[in-house]
Amino acid sequence: MSEAVRVIYIMGAGRSGSTLLDTVLANHPEVVGVGELVNLHSAGWTSNEVCACGQLGTECSFWTRVREAWLRRVPQATVAGYVALQKRIEFYSGLGLLQITRMLRQRFSPTPEFREYLRQTEALYQAIAEVSGKSVVVDSSKHPLRGALLAHLKGIDLRLVHLVRDARAVTWSRKKALEADTKSGVQTAIKPRPAWYSVAYWAFVNVLSLIICLFRRRQSLRMRYEDFVAEPEAQLERLGRVCGLDYSATAQALLLGQPLKVEHPIAGNRMRMKGSVTLKPDWEWRERLPVRDRAVCWLCAGWLLLAFGYGWRDRRPKTARPPGSSWFASVWDFFACLSASSVPRP
Ligand SMILES: [Zn+2]
């Protein structure tokens, strides 16, 4: 495939609805959704976790053909070698300040190792496009740093979708423990997280995503989960404009409650294991999140909640800013939102 592969990269905090959005975007004839591609080599090809099709990562026919196509393009690569590069270049723990500093440095003077990692990553997207026969790949890995890294790839046409969900919903979701159940897509047990930890993580990831989008404002958009589930047609129209795709048929299918099929996302929320998804808003936090946790959210990240248009009380949301505005408009919008209202009731 000689043309640049278009990649729609979804970034934001975990539990923000990225698996749902990935599935919706993948239900377009020109698009393939691959879930959290960042975990393919480690979870899919090393730990042999289960693909959404029900096959093990090393047995799924789609991912087996992708691996063959990838190795044809970069014969010097190995799965273990790629994972080792990922650990040094892309993965981070804590605030990831070391990785952020390194990535900034690589922008001006890339090391041979960094160039090799970019080459192998670009080849992976090209292999997916070749095997799927689709020209657009949706990657919902979510890590903002990966968004910055993909911007280095000359062979892909990158579009960034910054998906935001109310910090209180994310906090509630992360308070729930999950038992390991590989068949239902939970590979390891998930421990409940305290509210302060979840909201600090939410704020950090979203601020980083905002900064990365500022550098690619014409090829990016910010979308709230709450707007997407309340008005999918309008939000898919916005998304389609930025991604160069017509999503009107998908929007109609969603409005009619038709199930959207899930094919081979290799990692992500357990929703991907159900074979299909329908648009079903999740407002559980409004009934279940304790008041003290809501207070923690406002104390730790109230300024950012307001900037994104959330409020303590629920009213109609501010209309989202259209993409492609100026730097000044982007910054102005960020601060102007401080007086914004909030999200609609279901
Ligand atoms: Zn599969």
Short mmCIF file of N, CA and C in Angstrom, two decimals, residues 155-304:
data_model
loop_
_atom_site.label_atom_id
_atom_site.label_comp_id
_atom_site.label_asym_id
_atom_site.label_seq_id
_atom_site.Cartn_x
_atom_site.Cartn_y
_atom_site.Cartn_z
N GLY A 155 5.04 7.94 7.65
CA GLY A 155 4.23 7.07 6.79
C GLY A 155 2.79 6.91 7.25
N ILE A 156 2.38 7.64 8.27
CA ILE A 156 0.97 7.57 8.65
C ILE A 156 0.37 8.97 8.69
N ASP A 157 -0.92 9.00 8.44
CA ASP A 157 -1.67 10.26 8.43
C ASP A 157 -2.48 10.25 9.73
N LEU A 158 -1.98 10.98 10.73
CA LEU A 158 -2.49 10.84 12.10
C LEU A 158 -3.65 11.80 12.42
N ARG A 159 -4.69 11.27 13.01
CA ARG A 159 -5.79 12.09 13.56
C ARG A 159 -5.94 11.72 15.04
N LEU A 160 -6.00 12.73 15.89
CA LEU A 160 -6.07 12.48 17.33
C LEU A 160 -7.47 12.76 17.87
N VAL A 161 -7.98 11.83 18.63
CA VAL A 161 -9.27 12.03 19.29
C VAL A 161 -9.01 11.99 20.80
N HIS A 162 -9.18 13.14 21.43
CA HIS A 162 -9.01 13.21 22.89
C HIS A 162 -10.38 12.96 23.51
N LEU A 163 -10.54 11.78 24.08
CA LEU A 163 -11.82 11.39 24.67
C LEU A 163 -11.80 11.70 26.17
N VAL A 164 -12.77 12.50 26.58
CA VAL A 164 -12.84 12.91 27.99
C VAL A 164 -14.13 12.37 28.60
N ARG A 165 -14.02 11.86 29.80
CA ARG A 165 -15.22 11.48 30.55
C ARG A 165 -15.15 12.12 31.93
N ASP A 166 -16.26 12.43 32.47
CA ASP A 166 -16.34 13.04 33.80
C ASP A 166 -15.44 12.28 34.79
N ALA A 167 -14.60 13.02 35.51
CA ALA A 167 -13.68 12.38 36.47
C ALA A 167 -14.44 11.55 37.50
N ARG A 168 -15.65 11.96 37.81
CA ARG A 168 -16.43 11.21 38.82
C ARG A 168 -16.83 9.84 38.28
N ALA A 169 -17.13 9.77 36.99
CA ALA A 169 -17.48 8.48 36.38
C ALA A 169 -16.26 7.57 36.34
N VAL A 170 -15.10 8.17 35.99
CA VAL A 170 -13.86 7.39 35.92
C VAL A 170 -13.49 6.90 37.33
N THR A 171 -13.65 7.78 38.31
CA THR A 171 -13.34 7.42 39.70
C THR A 171 -14.23 6.27 40.16
N TRP A 172 -15.51 6.35 39.83
CA TRP A 172 -16.43 5.29 40.25
C TRP A 172 -16.06 3.96 39.59
N SER A 173 -15.76 4.02 38.30
CA SER A 173 -15.41 2.80 37.57
C SER A 173 -14.16 2.16 38.17
N ARG A 174 -13.18 2.99 38.55
CA ARG A 174 -11.92 2.46 39.09
C ARG A 174 -12.03 2.04 40.55
N LYS A 175 -13.14 2.33 41.18
CA LYS A 175 -13.34 1.86 42.57
C LYS A 175 -13.78 0.41 42.60
N LYS A 176 -14.18 -0.10 41.44
CA LYS A 176 -14.70 -1.47 41.40
C LYS A 176 -13.58 -2.48 41.14
N ALA A 177 -13.54 -3.52 41.98
CA ALA A 177 -12.54 -4.58 41.77
C ALA A 177 -13.08 -5.57 40.74
N LEU A 178 -12.16 -6.15 39.96
CA LEU A 178 -12.57 -7.17 38.98
C LEU A 178 -11.71 -8.42 39.17
N GLU A 179 -12.37 -9.55 39.19
CA GLU A 179 -11.66 -10.84 39.27
C GLU A 179 -11.07 -11.16 37.90
N ALA A 180 -9.93 -11.85 37.91
CA ALA A 180 -9.34 -12.29 36.63
C ALA A 180 -10.28 -13.30 35.97
N ASP A 181 -10.53 -13.10 34.67
CA ASP A 181 -11.37 -14.02 33.91
C ASP A 181 -10.99 -13.84 32.44
N THR A 182 -10.06 -14.66 31.99
CA THR A 182 -9.50 -14.44 30.65
C THR A 182 -10.54 -14.51 29.54
N LYS A 183 -11.52 -15.40 29.70
CA LYS A 183 -12.54 -15.55 28.65
C LYS A 183 -13.40 -14.30 28.49
N SER A 184 -13.60 -13.59 29.63
CA SER A 184 -14.41 -12.37 29.51
C SER A 184 -13.54 -11.13 29.31
N GLY A 185 -12.23 -11.33 29.09
CA GLY A 185 -11.37 -10.22 28.72
C GLY A 185 -10.67 -9.54 29.88
N VAL A 186 -10.77 -10.09 31.09
CA VAL A 186 -10.03 -9.52 32.23
C VAL A 186 -8.85 -10.45 32.49
N GLN A 187 -7.66 -10.05 32.06
CA GLN A 187 -6.51 -10.95 32.08
C GLN A 187 -5.92 -11.11 33.47
N THR A 188 -5.93 -10.03 34.24
CA THR A 188 -5.44 -10.12 35.62
C THR A 188 -6.45 -9.39 36.52
N ALA A 189 -6.47 -9.80 37.79
CA ALA A 189 -7.41 -9.17 38.73
C ALA A 189 -7.10 -7.67 38.81
N ILE A 190 -8.15 -6.88 38.89
CA ILE A 190 -7.98 -5.43 38.98
C ILE A 190 -8.40 -4.96 40.36
N LYS A 191 -7.46 -4.27 41.04
CA LYS A 191 -7.72 -3.81 42.41
C LYS A 191 -8.49 -2.49 42.36
N PRO A 192 -9.35 -2.25 43.37
CA PRO A 192 -10.03 -0.94 43.41
C PRO A 192 -9.03 0.16 43.73
N ARG A 193 -9.24 1.32 43.14
CA ARG A 193 -8.33 2.46 43.37
C ARG A 193 -9.04 3.52 44.20
N PRO A 194 -8.31 4.16 45.13
CA PRO A 194 -8.93 5.24 45.89
C PRO A 194 -9.23 6.45 45.00
N ALA A 195 -10.21 7.24 45.43
CA ALA A 195 -10.66 8.37 44.60
C ALA A 195 -9.52 9.34 44.28
N TRP A 196 -8.69 9.69 45.29
CA TRP A 196 -7.64 10.69 45.05
C TRP A 196 -6.66 10.21 43.97
N TYR A 197 -6.38 8.91 43.97
CA TYR A 197 -5.42 8.34 43.01
C TYR A 197 -6.02 8.41 41.60
N SER A 198 -7.30 8.02 41.50
CA SER A 198 -7.94 8.00 40.18
C SER A 198 -8.07 9.40 39.60
N VAL A 199 -8.40 10.35 40.44
CA VAL A 199 -8.62 11.69 39.90
C VAL A 199 -7.28 12.36 39.55
N ALA A 200 -6.23 12.04 40.31
CA ALA A 200 -4.90 12.57 39.95
C ALA A 200 -4.46 12.01 38.61
N TYR A 201 -4.69 10.71 38.41
CA TYR A 201 -4.36 10.07 37.14
C TYR A 201 -5.19 10.70 36.01
N TRP A 202 -6.48 10.89 36.25
CA TRP A 202 -7.38 11.47 35.25
C TRP A 202 -6.88 12.86 34.83
N ALA A 203 -6.52 13.69 35.84
CA ALA A 203 -6.08 15.05 35.53
C ALA A 203 -4.77 15.04 34.75
N PHE A 204 -3.84 14.19 35.16
CA PHE A 204 -2.54 14.15 34.50
C PHE A 204 -2.69 13.73 33.03
N VAL A 205 -3.43 12.65 32.80
CA VAL A 205 -3.58 12.15 31.43
C VAL A 205 -4.30 13.17 30.55
N ASN A 206 -5.31 13.82 31.11
CA ASN A 206 -6.07 14.76 30.28
C ASN A 206 -5.31 16.05 29.99
N VAL A 207 -4.52 16.50 30.95
CA VAL A 207 -3.71 17.71 30.67
C VAL A 207 -2.67 17.38 29.60
N LEU A 208 -2.06 16.22 29.71
CA LEU A 208 -1.07 15.82 28.70
C LEU A 208 -1.73 15.69 27.32
N SER A 209 -2.91 15.13 27.28
CA SER A 209 -3.63 14.98 26.00
C SER A 209 -3.97 16.35 25.41
N LEU A 210 -4.38 17.28 26.29
CA LEU A 210 -4.69 18.64 25.82
C LEU A 210 -3.48 19.28 25.17
N ILE A 211 -2.32 19.13 25.82
CA ILE A 211 -1.09 19.76 25.31
C ILE A 211 -0.73 19.14 23.96
N ILE A 212 -0.83 17.83 23.85
CA ILE A 212 -0.46 17.16 22.59
C ILE A 212 -1.39 17.60 21.47
N CYS A 213 -2.68 17.73 21.78
CA CYS A 213 -3.64 18.16 20.75
C CYS A 213 -3.39 19.61 20.32
N LEU A 214 -2.89 20.44 21.23
CA LEU A 214 -2.61 21.83 20.86
C LEU A 214 -1.58 21.90 19.73
N PHE A 215 -0.68 20.94 19.70
CA PHE A 215 0.35 20.92 18.66
C PHE A 215 -0.17 20.37 17.33
N ARG A 216 -1.34 19.75 17.33
CA ARG A 216 -1.91 19.20 16.08
C ARG A 216 -3.39 19.58 16.01
N ARG A 217 -3.64 20.86 16.21
CA ARG A 217 -5.05 21.24 16.40
C ARG A 217 -5.91 21.04 15.16
N ARG A 218 -5.33 21.05 13.97
CA ARG A 218 -6.15 20.84 12.77
C ARG A 218 -6.44 19.36 12.52
N GLN A 219 -5.69 18.49 13.14
CA GLN A 219 -5.92 17.04 12.95
C GLN A 219 -6.38 16.39 14.26
N SER A 220 -7.02 17.17 15.09
CA SER A 220 -7.44 16.57 16.37
C SER A 220 -8.78 17.14 16.81
N LEU A 221 -9.43 16.44 17.69
CA LEU A 221 -10.61 17.00 18.33
C LEU A 221 -10.76 16.42 19.72
N ARG A 222 -11.46 17.18 20.54
CA ARG A 222 -11.74 16.71 21.88
C ARG A 222 -13.22 16.37 21.94
N MET A 223 -13.54 15.23 22.51
CA MET A 223 -14.94 14.83 22.59
C MET A 223 -15.24 14.26 23.96
N ARG A 224 -16.37 14.64 24.50
CA ARG A 224 -16.77 14.10 25.80
C ARG A 224 -17.63 12.86 25.61
N TYR A 225 -17.38 11.87 26.43
CA TYR A 225 -18.18 10.65 26.40
C TYR A 225 -19.66 10.99 26.54
N GLU A 226 -19.96 11.91 27.44
CA GLU A 226 -21.36 12.25 27.74
C GLU A 226 -22.04 12.85 26.51
N ASP A 227 -21.31 13.66 25.73
CA ASP A 227 -21.88 14.23 24.50
C ASP A 227 -22.08 13.12 23.47
N PHE A 228 -21.12 12.21 23.42
CA PHE A 228 -21.19 11.13 22.42
C PHE A 228 -22.41 10.25 22.64
N VAL A 229 -22.67 9.87 23.88
CA VAL A 229 -23.82 8.98 24.12
C VAL A 229 -25.15 9.74 24.07
N ALA A 230 -25.09 11.07 24.31
CA ALA A 230 -26.34 11.85 24.28
C ALA A 230 -26.72 12.24 22.86
N GLU A 231 -25.73 12.54 22.03
CA GLU A 231 -26.01 12.99 20.66
C GLU A 231 -24.98 12.38 19.69
N PRO A 232 -25.06 11.06 19.48
CA PRO A 232 -24.05 10.38 18.65
C PRO A 232 -23.99 10.91 17.22
N GLU A 233 -25.13 11.32 16.69
CA GLU A 233 -25.14 11.77 15.29
C GLU A 233 -24.27 13.02 15.13
N ALA A 234 -24.48 14.00 16.01
CA ALA A 234 -23.71 15.26 15.91
C ALA A 234 -22.23 15.00 16.18
N GLN A 235 -21.94 14.16 17.15
CA GLN A 235 -20.53 13.92 17.49
C GLN A 235 -19.82 13.12 16.41
N LEU A 236 -20.53 12.18 15.79
CA LEU A 236 -19.90 11.41 14.70
C LEU A 236 -19.69 12.30 13.47
N GLU A 237 -20.55 13.29 13.31
CA GLU A 237 -20.38 14.22 12.20
C GLU A 237 -19.10 15.04 12.40
N ARG A 238 -18.87 15.49 13.64
CA ARG A 238 -17.64 16.22 13.99
C ARG A 238 -16.42 15.33 13.75
N LEU A 239 -16.55 14.09 14.26
CA LEU A 239 -15.44 13.14 14.13
C LEU A 239 -15.13 12.85 12.66
N GLY A 240 -16.20 12.67 11.89
CA GLY A 240 -16.05 12.38 10.47
C GLY A 240 -15.32 13.50 9.74
N ARG A 241 -15.61 14.76 10.15
CA ARG A 241 -14.95 15.90 9.49
C ARG A 241 -13.45 15.86 9.73
N VAL A 242 -13.07 15.59 10.97
CA VAL A 242 -11.64 15.58 11.30
C VAL A 242 -10.94 14.36 10.69
N CYS A 243 -11.65 13.23 10.63
CA CYS A 243 -11.02 11.99 10.16
C CYS A 243 -11.23 11.76 8.66
N GLY A 244 -11.99 12.64 8.00
CA GLY A 244 -12.20 12.50 6.56
C GLY A 244 -13.08 11.31 6.21
N LEU A 245 -14.09 11.01 7.04
CA LEU A 245 -14.96 9.85 6.81
C LEU A 245 -16.42 10.26 7.02
N ASP A 246 -17.30 9.57 6.31
CA ASP A 246 -18.73 9.82 6.47
C ASP A 246 -19.32 8.77 7.43
N TYR A 247 -19.70 9.22 8.61
CA TYR A 247 -20.22 8.29 9.62
C TYR A 247 -21.75 8.34 9.74
N SER A 248 -22.44 8.88 8.71
CA SER A 248 -23.90 9.01 8.86
C SER A 248 -24.59 7.65 8.98
N ALA A 249 -24.12 6.64 8.24
CA ALA A 249 -24.76 5.31 8.32
C ALA A 249 -24.54 4.70 9.70
N THR A 250 -23.34 4.87 10.26
CA THR A 250 -23.05 4.34 11.60
C THR A 250 -23.92 5.04 12.64
N ALA A 251 -24.08 6.36 12.47
CA ALA A 251 -24.91 7.12 13.42
C ALA A 251 -26.34 6.61 13.38
N GLN A 252 -26.85 6.34 12.18
CA GLN A 252 -28.22 5.82 12.06
C GLN A 252 -28.35 4.47 12.76
N ALA A 253 -27.35 3.61 12.55
CA ALA A 253 -27.37 2.29 13.18
C ALA A 253 -27.40 2.42 14.70
N LEU A 254 -26.62 3.37 15.23
CA LEU A 254 -26.59 3.59 16.68
C LEU A 254 -27.94 4.08 17.19
N LEU A 255 -28.53 5.04 16.44
CA LEU A 255 -29.81 5.60 16.87
C LEU A 255 -30.93 4.56 16.83
N LEU A 256 -30.81 3.60 15.90
CA LEU A 256 -31.82 2.53 15.81
C LEU A 256 -31.56 1.40 16.81
N GLY A 257 -30.47 1.53 17.56
CA GLY A 257 -30.15 0.51 18.57
C GLY A 257 -29.59 -0.76 17.98
N GLN A 258 -29.09 -0.67 16.75
CA GLN A 258 -28.53 -1.88 16.11
C GLN A 258 -27.18 -2.23 16.73
N PRO A 259 -26.91 -3.52 16.94
CA PRO A 259 -25.61 -3.90 17.50
C PRO A 259 -24.49 -3.68 16.48
N LEU A 260 -23.34 -3.21 16.96
CA LEU A 260 -22.19 -3.01 16.08
C LEU A 260 -21.19 -4.13 16.38
N LYS A 261 -20.70 -4.74 15.33
CA LYS A 261 -19.85 -5.93 15.52
C LYS A 261 -18.44 -5.54 15.99
N VAL A 262 -17.86 -6.47 16.75
CA VAL A 262 -16.48 -6.31 17.22
C VAL A 262 -15.67 -7.42 16.55
N GLU A 263 -14.52 -7.08 15.97
CA GLU A 263 -13.75 -8.13 15.27
C GLU A 263 -12.53 -8.59 16.05
N HIS A 264 -11.38 -7.90 15.91
CA HIS A 264 -10.15 -8.43 16.52
C HIS A 264 -9.41 -7.48 17.45
N PRO A 265 -10.10 -6.62 18.22
CA PRO A 265 -9.31 -5.83 19.18
C PRO A 265 -8.57 -6.79 20.12
N ILE A 266 -7.27 -6.56 20.27
CA ILE A 266 -6.45 -7.53 21.01
C ILE A 266 -6.42 -7.22 22.49
N ALA A 267 -6.69 -5.99 22.87
CA ALA A 267 -6.69 -5.64 24.30
C ALA A 267 -7.62 -4.46 24.49
N GLY A 268 -8.08 -4.30 25.73
CA GLY A 268 -9.00 -3.21 26.03
C GLY A 268 -10.06 -3.68 26.99
N ASN A 269 -11.09 -2.87 27.14
CA ASN A 269 -12.18 -3.16 28.07
C ASN A 269 -12.84 -4.50 27.73
N ARG A 270 -13.41 -5.16 28.76
CA ARG A 270 -14.02 -6.48 28.53
C ARG A 270 -15.23 -6.42 27.61
N MET A 271 -15.75 -5.23 27.35
CA MET A 271 -16.86 -5.04 26.42
C MET A 271 -16.55 -5.63 25.04
N ARG A 272 -15.23 -5.63 24.68
CA ARG A 272 -14.83 -6.11 23.35
C ARG A 272 -15.09 -7.60 23.17
N MET A 273 -15.26 -8.34 24.28
CA MET A 273 -15.43 -9.79 24.17
C MET A 273 -16.88 -10.20 23.91
N LYS A 274 -17.77 -9.23 23.83
CA LYS A 274 -19.19 -9.57 23.69
C LYS A 274 -19.62 -9.83 22.25
N GLY A 275 -18.73 -9.63 21.30
CA GLY A 275 -19.07 -9.90 19.90
C GLY A 275 -19.73 -8.73 19.22
N SER A 276 -20.52 -7.96 19.96
CA SER A 276 -21.14 -6.76 19.40
C SER A 276 -21.47 -5.81 20.55
N VAL A 277 -21.63 -4.55 20.22
CA VAL A 277 -22.00 -3.58 21.26
C VAL A 277 -23.14 -2.70 20.75
N THR A 278 -23.94 -2.20 21.67
CA THR A 278 -24.94 -1.18 21.36
C THR A 278 -24.63 0.03 22.22
N LEU A 279 -25.17 1.16 21.82
CA LEU A 279 -24.90 2.39 22.57
C LEU A 279 -25.77 2.42 23.81
N LYS A 280 -25.13 2.17 24.96
CA LYS A 280 -25.89 2.13 26.21
C LYS A 280 -25.17 3.02 27.22
N PRO A 281 -25.64 4.24 27.41
CA PRO A 281 -24.94 5.15 28.32
C PRO A 281 -24.82 4.56 29.72
N ASP A 282 -23.70 4.83 30.36
CA ASP A 282 -23.46 4.33 31.71
C ASP A 282 -23.42 5.51 32.68
N TRP A 283 -24.49 5.68 33.44
CA TRP A 283 -24.57 6.79 34.39
C TRP A 283 -24.55 6.30 35.84
N GLU A 284 -24.04 5.10 36.04
CA GLU A 284 -24.13 4.49 37.37
C GLU A 284 -23.55 5.37 38.47
N TRP A 285 -22.47 6.09 38.15
CA TRP A 285 -21.79 6.88 39.19
C TRP A 285 -22.71 7.89 39.84
N ARG A 286 -23.69 8.38 39.06
CA ARG A 286 -24.58 9.42 39.60
C ARG A 286 -25.39 8.91 40.78
N GLU A 287 -25.67 7.63 40.78
CA GLU A 287 -26.43 7.05 41.89
C GLU A 287 -25.51 6.48 42.97
N ARG A 288 -24.31 6.03 42.58
CA ARG A 288 -23.52 5.21 43.49
C ARG A 288 -22.27 5.88 44.07
N LEU A 289 -21.75 6.90 43.41
CA LEU A 289 -20.48 7.48 43.91
C LEU A 289 -20.74 8.26 45.20
N PRO A 290 -20.04 7.89 46.30
CA PRO A 290 -20.27 8.60 47.57
C PRO A 290 -19.93 10.09 47.48
N VAL A 291 -20.62 10.88 48.28
CA VAL A 291 -20.42 12.34 48.26
C VAL A 291 -18.97 12.70 48.57
N ARG A 292 -18.34 11.96 49.50
CA ARG A 292 -16.95 12.33 49.86
C ARG A 292 -16.02 12.13 48.65
N ASP A 293 -16.29 11.13 47.81
CA ASP A 293 -15.46 10.93 46.62
C ASP A 293 -15.71 12.02 45.57
N ARG A 294 -16.95 12.48 45.49
CA ARG A 294 -17.24 13.60 44.58
C ARG A 294 -16.47 14.84 45.04
N ALA A 295 -16.43 15.02 46.38
CA ALA A 295 -15.71 16.17 46.92
C ALA A 295 -14.22 16.06 46.61
N VAL A 296 -13.68 14.84 46.70
CA VAL A 296 -12.26 14.63 46.37
C VAL A 296 -12.01 15.01 44.91
N CYS A 297 -12.92 14.62 44.03
CA CYS A 297 -12.77 14.95 42.60
C CYS A 297 -12.72 16.46 42.40
N TRP A 298 -13.61 17.18 43.08
CA TRP A 298 -13.64 18.64 42.91
C TRP A 298 -12.44 19.30 43.55
N LEU A 299 -12.01 18.77 44.69
CA LEU A 299 -10.84 19.37 45.34
C LEU A 299 -9.58 19.18 44.50
N CYS A 300 -9.42 17.99 43.95
CA CYS A 300 -8.17 17.67 43.22
C CYS A 300 -8.20 18.19 41.78
N ALA A 301 -9.36 18.20 41.15
CA ALA A 301 -9.37 18.53 39.72
C ALA A 301 -10.60 19.32 39.32
N GLY A 302 -11.14 20.11 40.26
CA GLY A 302 -12.34 20.90 39.94
C GLY A 302 -12.08 21.86 38.79
N TRP A 303 -10.88 22.47 38.77
CA TRP A 303 -10.57 23.43 37.72
C TRP A 303 -10.61 22.77 36.33
N LEU A 304 -10.18 21.51 36.26
CA LEU A 304 -10.16 20.83 34.97
C LEU A 304 -11.56 20.34 34.59
#
